[in-house]
mmCIF file of C-alpha atoms in Angstrom:
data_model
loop_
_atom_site.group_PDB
_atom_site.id
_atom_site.type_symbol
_atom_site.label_atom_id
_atom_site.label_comp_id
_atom_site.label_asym_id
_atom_site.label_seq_id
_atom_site.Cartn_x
_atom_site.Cartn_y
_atom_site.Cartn_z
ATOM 1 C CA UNK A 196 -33.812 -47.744 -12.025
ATOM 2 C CA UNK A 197 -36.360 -46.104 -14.134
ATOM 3 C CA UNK A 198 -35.334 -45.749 -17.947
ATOM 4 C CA UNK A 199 -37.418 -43.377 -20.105
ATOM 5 C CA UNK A 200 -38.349 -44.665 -23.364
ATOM 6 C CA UNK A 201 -39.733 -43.318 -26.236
ATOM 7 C CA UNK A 202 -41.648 -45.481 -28.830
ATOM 8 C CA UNK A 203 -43.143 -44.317 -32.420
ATOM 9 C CA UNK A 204 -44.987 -46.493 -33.694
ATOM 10 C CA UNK A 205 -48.025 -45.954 -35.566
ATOM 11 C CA UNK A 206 -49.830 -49.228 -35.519
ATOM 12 C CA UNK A 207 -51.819 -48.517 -31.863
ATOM 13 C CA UNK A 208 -51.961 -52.573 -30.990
ATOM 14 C CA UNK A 209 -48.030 -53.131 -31.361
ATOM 15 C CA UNK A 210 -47.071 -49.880 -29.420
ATOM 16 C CA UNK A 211 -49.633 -49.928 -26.569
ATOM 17 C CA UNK A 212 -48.816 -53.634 -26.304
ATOM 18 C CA UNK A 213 -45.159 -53.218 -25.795
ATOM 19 C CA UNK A 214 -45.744 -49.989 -23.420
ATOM 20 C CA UNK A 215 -47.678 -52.293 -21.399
ATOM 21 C CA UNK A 216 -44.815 -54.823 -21.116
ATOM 22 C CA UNK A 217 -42.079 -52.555 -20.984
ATOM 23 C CA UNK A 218 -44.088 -50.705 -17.994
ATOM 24 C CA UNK A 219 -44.806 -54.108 -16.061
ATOM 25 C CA UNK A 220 -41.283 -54.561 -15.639
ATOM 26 C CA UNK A 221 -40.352 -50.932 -14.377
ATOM 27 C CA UNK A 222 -39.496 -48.770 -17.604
ATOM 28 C CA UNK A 223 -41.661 -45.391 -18.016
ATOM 29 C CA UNK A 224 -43.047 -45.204 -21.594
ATOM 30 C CA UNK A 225 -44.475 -42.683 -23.807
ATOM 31 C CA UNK A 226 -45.856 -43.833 -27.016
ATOM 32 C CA UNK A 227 -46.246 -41.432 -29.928
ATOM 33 C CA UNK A 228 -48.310 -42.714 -33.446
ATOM 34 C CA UNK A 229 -46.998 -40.461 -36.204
ATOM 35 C CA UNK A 230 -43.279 -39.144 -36.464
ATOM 36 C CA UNK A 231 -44.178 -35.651 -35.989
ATOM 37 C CA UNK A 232 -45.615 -35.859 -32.791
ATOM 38 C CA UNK A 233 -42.812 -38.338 -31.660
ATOM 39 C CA UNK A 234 -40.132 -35.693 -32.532
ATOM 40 C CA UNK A 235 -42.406 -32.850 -30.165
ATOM 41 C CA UNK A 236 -42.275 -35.611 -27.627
ATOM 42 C CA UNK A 237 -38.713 -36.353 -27.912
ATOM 43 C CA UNK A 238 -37.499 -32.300 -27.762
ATOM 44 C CA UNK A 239 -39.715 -31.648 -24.988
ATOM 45 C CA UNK A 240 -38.793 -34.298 -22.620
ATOM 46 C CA UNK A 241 -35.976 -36.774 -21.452
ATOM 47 C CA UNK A 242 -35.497 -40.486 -22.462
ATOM 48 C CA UNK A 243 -33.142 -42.934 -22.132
ATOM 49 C CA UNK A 244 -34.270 -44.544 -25.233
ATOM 50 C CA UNK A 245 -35.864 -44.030 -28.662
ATOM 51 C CA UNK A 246 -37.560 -47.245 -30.572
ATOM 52 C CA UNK A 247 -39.701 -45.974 -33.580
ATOM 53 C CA UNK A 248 -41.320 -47.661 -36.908
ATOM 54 C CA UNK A 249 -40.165 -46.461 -40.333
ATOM 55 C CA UNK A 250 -43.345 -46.005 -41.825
ATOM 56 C CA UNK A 251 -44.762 -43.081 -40.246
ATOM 57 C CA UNK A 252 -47.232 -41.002 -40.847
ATOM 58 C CA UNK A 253 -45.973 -37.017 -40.781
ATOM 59 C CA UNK A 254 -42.096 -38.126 -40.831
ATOM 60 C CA UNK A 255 -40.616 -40.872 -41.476
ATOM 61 C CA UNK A 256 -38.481 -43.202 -39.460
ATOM 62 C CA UNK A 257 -35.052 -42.058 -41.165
ATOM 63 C CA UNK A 258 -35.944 -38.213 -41.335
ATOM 64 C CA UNK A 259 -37.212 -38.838 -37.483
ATOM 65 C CA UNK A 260 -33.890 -40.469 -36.453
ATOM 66 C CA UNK A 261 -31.923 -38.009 -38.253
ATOM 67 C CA UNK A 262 -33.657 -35.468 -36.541
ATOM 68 C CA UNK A 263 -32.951 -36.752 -33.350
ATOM 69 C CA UNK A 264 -29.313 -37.656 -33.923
ATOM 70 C CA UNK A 265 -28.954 -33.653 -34.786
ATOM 71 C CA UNK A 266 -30.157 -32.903 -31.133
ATOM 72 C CA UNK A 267 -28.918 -35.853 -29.432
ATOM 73 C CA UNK A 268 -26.109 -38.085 -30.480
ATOM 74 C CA UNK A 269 -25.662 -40.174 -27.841
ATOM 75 C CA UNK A 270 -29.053 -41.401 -27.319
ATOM 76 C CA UNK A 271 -29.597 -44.881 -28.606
ATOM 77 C CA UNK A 272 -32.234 -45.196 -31.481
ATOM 78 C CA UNK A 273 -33.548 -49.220 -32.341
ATOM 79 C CA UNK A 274 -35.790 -49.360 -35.428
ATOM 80 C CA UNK A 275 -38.391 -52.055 -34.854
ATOM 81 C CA UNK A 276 -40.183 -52.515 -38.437
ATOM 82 C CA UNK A 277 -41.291 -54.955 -40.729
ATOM 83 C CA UNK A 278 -38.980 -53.568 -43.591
ATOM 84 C CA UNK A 279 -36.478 -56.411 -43.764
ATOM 85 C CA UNK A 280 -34.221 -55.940 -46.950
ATOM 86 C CA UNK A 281 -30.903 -55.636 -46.381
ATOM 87 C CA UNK A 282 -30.736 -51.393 -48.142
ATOM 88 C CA UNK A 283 -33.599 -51.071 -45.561
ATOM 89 C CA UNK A 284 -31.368 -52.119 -42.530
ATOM 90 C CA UNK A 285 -28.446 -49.917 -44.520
ATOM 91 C CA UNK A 286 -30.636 -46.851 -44.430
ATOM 92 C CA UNK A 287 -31.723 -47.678 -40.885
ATOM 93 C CA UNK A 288 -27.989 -47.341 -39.610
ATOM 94 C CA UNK A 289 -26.963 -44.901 -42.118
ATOM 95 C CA UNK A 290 -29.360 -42.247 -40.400
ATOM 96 C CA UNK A 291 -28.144 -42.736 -36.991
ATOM 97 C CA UNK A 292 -29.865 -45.888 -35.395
ATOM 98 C CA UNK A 293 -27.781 -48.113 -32.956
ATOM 99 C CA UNK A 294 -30.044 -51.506 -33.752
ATOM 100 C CA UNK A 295 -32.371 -52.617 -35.846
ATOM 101 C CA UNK A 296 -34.908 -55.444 -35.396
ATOM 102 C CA UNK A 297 -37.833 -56.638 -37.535
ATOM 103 C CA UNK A 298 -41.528 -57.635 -37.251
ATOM 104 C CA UNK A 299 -42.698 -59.890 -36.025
ATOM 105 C CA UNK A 300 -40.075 -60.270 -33.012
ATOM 106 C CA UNK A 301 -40.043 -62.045 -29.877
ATOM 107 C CA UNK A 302 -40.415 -59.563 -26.990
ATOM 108 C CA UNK A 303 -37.836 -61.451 -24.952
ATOM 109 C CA UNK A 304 -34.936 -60.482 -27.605
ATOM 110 C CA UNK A 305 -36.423 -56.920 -27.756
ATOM 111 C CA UNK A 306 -35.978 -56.626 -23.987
ATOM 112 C CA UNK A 307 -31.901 -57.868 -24.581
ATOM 113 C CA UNK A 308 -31.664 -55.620 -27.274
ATOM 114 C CA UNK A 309 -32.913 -52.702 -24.971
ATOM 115 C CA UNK A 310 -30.840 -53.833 -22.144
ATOM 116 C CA UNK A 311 -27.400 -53.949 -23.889
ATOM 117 C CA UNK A 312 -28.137 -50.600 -25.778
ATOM 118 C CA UNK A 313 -29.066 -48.429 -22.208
ATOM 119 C CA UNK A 314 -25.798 -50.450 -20.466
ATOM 120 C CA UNK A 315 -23.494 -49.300 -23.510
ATOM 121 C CA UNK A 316 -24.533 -45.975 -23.258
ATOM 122 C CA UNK A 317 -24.197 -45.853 -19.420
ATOM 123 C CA UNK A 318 -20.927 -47.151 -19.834
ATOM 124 C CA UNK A 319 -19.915 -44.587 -22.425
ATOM 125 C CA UNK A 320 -21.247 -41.390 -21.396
ATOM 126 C CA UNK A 321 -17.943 -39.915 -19.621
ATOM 127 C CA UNK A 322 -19.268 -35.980 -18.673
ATOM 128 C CA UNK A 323 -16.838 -33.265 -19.711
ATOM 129 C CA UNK A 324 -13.720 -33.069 -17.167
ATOM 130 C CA UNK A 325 -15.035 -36.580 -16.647
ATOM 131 C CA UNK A 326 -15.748 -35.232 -13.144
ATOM 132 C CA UNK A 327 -18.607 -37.134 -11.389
ATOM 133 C CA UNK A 328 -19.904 -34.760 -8.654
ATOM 134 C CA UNK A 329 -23.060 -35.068 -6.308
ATOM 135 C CA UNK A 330 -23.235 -32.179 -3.597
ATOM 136 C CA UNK A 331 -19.810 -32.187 -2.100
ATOM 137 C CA UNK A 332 -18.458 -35.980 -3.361
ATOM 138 C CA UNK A 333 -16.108 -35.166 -6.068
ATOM 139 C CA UNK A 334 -15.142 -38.082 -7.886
ATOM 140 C CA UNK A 335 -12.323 -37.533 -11.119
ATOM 141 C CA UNK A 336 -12.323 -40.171 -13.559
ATOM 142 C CA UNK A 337 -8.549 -39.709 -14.734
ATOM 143 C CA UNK A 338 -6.995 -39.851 -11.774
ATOM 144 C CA UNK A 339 -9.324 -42.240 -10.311
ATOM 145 C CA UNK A 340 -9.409 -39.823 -7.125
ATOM 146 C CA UNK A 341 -12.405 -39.763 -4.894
ATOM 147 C CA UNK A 342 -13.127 -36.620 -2.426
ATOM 148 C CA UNK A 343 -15.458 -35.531 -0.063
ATOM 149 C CA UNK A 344 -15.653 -32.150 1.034
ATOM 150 C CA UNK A 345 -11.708 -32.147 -0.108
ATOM 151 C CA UNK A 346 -10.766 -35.222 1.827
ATOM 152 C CA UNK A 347 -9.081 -38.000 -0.010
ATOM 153 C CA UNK A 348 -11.127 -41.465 -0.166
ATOM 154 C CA UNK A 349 -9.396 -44.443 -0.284
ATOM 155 C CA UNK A 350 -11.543 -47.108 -2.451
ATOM 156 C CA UNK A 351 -10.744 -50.641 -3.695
ATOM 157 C CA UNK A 352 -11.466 -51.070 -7.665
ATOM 158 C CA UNK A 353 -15.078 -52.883 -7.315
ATOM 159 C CA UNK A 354 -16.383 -49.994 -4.750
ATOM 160 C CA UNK A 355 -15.138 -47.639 -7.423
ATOM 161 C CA UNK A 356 -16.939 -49.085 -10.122
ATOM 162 C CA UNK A 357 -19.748 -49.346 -8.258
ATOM 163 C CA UNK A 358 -19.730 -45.511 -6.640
ATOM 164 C CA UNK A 359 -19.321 -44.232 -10.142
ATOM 165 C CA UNK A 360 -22.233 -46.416 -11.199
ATOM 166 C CA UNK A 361 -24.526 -44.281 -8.573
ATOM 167 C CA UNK A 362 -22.986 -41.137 -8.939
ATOM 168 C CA UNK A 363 -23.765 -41.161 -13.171
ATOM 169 C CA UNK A 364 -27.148 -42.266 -11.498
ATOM 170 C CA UNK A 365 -27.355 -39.868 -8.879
ATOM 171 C CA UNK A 366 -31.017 -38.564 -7.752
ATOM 172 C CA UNK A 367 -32.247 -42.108 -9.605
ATOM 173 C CA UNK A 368 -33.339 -45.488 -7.767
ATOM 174 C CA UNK A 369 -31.023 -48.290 -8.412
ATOM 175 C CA UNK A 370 -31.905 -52.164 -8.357
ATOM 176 C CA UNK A 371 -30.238 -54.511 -7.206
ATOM 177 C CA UNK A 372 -30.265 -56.094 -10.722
ATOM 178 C CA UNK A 373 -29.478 -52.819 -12.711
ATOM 179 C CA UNK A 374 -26.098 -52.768 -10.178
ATOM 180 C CA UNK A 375 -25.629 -56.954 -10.793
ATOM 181 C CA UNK A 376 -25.843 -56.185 -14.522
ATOM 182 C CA UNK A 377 -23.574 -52.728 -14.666
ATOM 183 C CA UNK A 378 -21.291 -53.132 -12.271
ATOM 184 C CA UNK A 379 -20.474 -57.323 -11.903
ATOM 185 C CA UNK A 380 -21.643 -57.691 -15.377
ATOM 186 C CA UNK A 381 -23.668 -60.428 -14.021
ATOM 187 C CA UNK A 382 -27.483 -61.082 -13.288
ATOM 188 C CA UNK A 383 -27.104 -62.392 -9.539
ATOM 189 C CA UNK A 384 -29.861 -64.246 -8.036
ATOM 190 C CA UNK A 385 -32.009 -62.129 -5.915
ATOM 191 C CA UNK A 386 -31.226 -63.331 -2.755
ATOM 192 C CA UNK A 387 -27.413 -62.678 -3.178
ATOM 193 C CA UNK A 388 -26.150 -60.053 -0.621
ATOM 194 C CA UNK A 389 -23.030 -59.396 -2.232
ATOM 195 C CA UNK A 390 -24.526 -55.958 -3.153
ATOM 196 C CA UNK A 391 -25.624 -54.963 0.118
ATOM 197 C CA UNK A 392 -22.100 -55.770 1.515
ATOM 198 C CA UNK A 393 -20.650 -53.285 -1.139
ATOM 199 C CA UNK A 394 -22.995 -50.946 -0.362
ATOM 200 C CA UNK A 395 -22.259 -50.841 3.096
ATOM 201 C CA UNK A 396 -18.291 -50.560 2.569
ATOM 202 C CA UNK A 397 -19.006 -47.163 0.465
ATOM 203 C CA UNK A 398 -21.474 -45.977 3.553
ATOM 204 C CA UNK A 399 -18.663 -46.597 5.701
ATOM 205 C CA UNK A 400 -15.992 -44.828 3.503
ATOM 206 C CA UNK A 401 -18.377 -42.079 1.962
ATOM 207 C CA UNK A 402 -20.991 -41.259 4.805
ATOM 208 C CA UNK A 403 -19.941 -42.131 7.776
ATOM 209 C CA UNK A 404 -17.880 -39.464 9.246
ATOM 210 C CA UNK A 405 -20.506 -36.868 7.123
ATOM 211 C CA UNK A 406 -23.894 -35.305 9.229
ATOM 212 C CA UNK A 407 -24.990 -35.627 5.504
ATOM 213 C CA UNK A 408 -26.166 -39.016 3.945
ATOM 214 C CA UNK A 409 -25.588 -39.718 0.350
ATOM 215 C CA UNK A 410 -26.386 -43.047 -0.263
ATOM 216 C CA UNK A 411 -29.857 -43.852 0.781
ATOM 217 C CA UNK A 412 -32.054 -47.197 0.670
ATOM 218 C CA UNK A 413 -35.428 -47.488 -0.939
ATOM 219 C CA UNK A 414 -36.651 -50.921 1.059
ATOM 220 C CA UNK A 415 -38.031 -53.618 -1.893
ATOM 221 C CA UNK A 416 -36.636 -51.624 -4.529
ATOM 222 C CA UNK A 417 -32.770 -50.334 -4.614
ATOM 223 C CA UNK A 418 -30.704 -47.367 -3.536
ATOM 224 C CA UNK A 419 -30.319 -44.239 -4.562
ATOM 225 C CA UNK A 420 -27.700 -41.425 -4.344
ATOM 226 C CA UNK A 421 -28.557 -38.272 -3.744
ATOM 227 C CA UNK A 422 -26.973 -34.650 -4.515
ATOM 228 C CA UNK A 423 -27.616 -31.716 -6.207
#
């Protein structure tokens, strides 16, 4: 699945190195070098993910994760910065970030860090109604009642968990990974077909007996779900 991700940094080297990284293992990056222009970036597009320096020049980290708390507060924010004191970290949190690492880091634990803030807030993010809807699948997350086109379907709990993981993902290529990790909770090896069996008891239960297709493959790189 392809995360967006924001990253404001103003020392070029750092944030062009980890766009490079973070691209080479399937995120899309956008790298802004002064707060200003990071805030532009961040109003006029969609990202999964801020990670911004404090030092900035035209805003500075806090005012520039303040400002984006104010227009989105579920996005997670991780301050990467070589401010280490302890009323630094304070201030960090205390204007809205979720995590907060210092220079120099190891990109490995960066990548974690990343990981277990875009799972939390896929987990989290229940839609109003907490209705999950892609063209005529209905799914309610109360009830735990799945329709299509106003037929009941029947599912067990994993093939729940993992329908509601495509439907919050709907219109988005899945991995086999990003499902491994959301869904089991686990990092299978890749040549596990555990995944593939699930897949095809929701085709069976959600597609079959529909002209329409829903759940589509992407050969070498996941599955997506498509609806309006």
């Amino acid at each position: 699945m392809e995360r967006r991700i924001l990253i404001v940094e103003d020392e070029k080297k750092i944030a062009d190195t980890l766009k490079f990284g973070l691209d080479e293992i399937g995120f899309n990056v956008e790298v802004a070098y002064d707060g200003k222009l990071g805030y532009h970036l961040f109003c006029a597009k969609d990202f999964d993910l801020v990670i911004l320096d404090i030092n900035l020049p035209g805003m500075n980290g806090y005012d520039l994760c303040k400002a984006i708390r104010s227009q989105n507060q579920h996005i997670p924010v991780l301050m990467l910065t070589s401010m280490s004191g302890l009323n630094d970290k304070i201030e960090g949190y205390e204007s809205g970030a979720d995590d907060y690492m210092v220079k120099p880091f190891e990109f490995k634990e960066l990548l974690l860090k990343i990981r277990a803030l875009l799972k939390r807030t896929t987990n989290q993010s229940l839609p109003v109604g907490n209705i999950l809807k892609a063209a005529d699948l209905e799914m309610n997350l109360d009830n735990k009642e799945v329709k299509r086109s106003d037929k009941i379907i029947n599912l067990t709990a994993k093939e729940f968990q993992l329908l509601e993981y495509l439907l919050r993902n709907k219109n988005r290529v899945v991995s086999r990974v990003d499902i491994a990790i959301n869904v089991w909770d686990v990092d299978f090896e890749t040549n596990t077909n555990v995944i593939d069996v699930y897949i095809s008891y929701l085709r069976n239960k959600v597609d079959k007996q529909f002209e329409h297709k829903l759940i589509q493959t992407h050969i070498g790189m996941g599955y997506i779900l498509k609806g309006h």
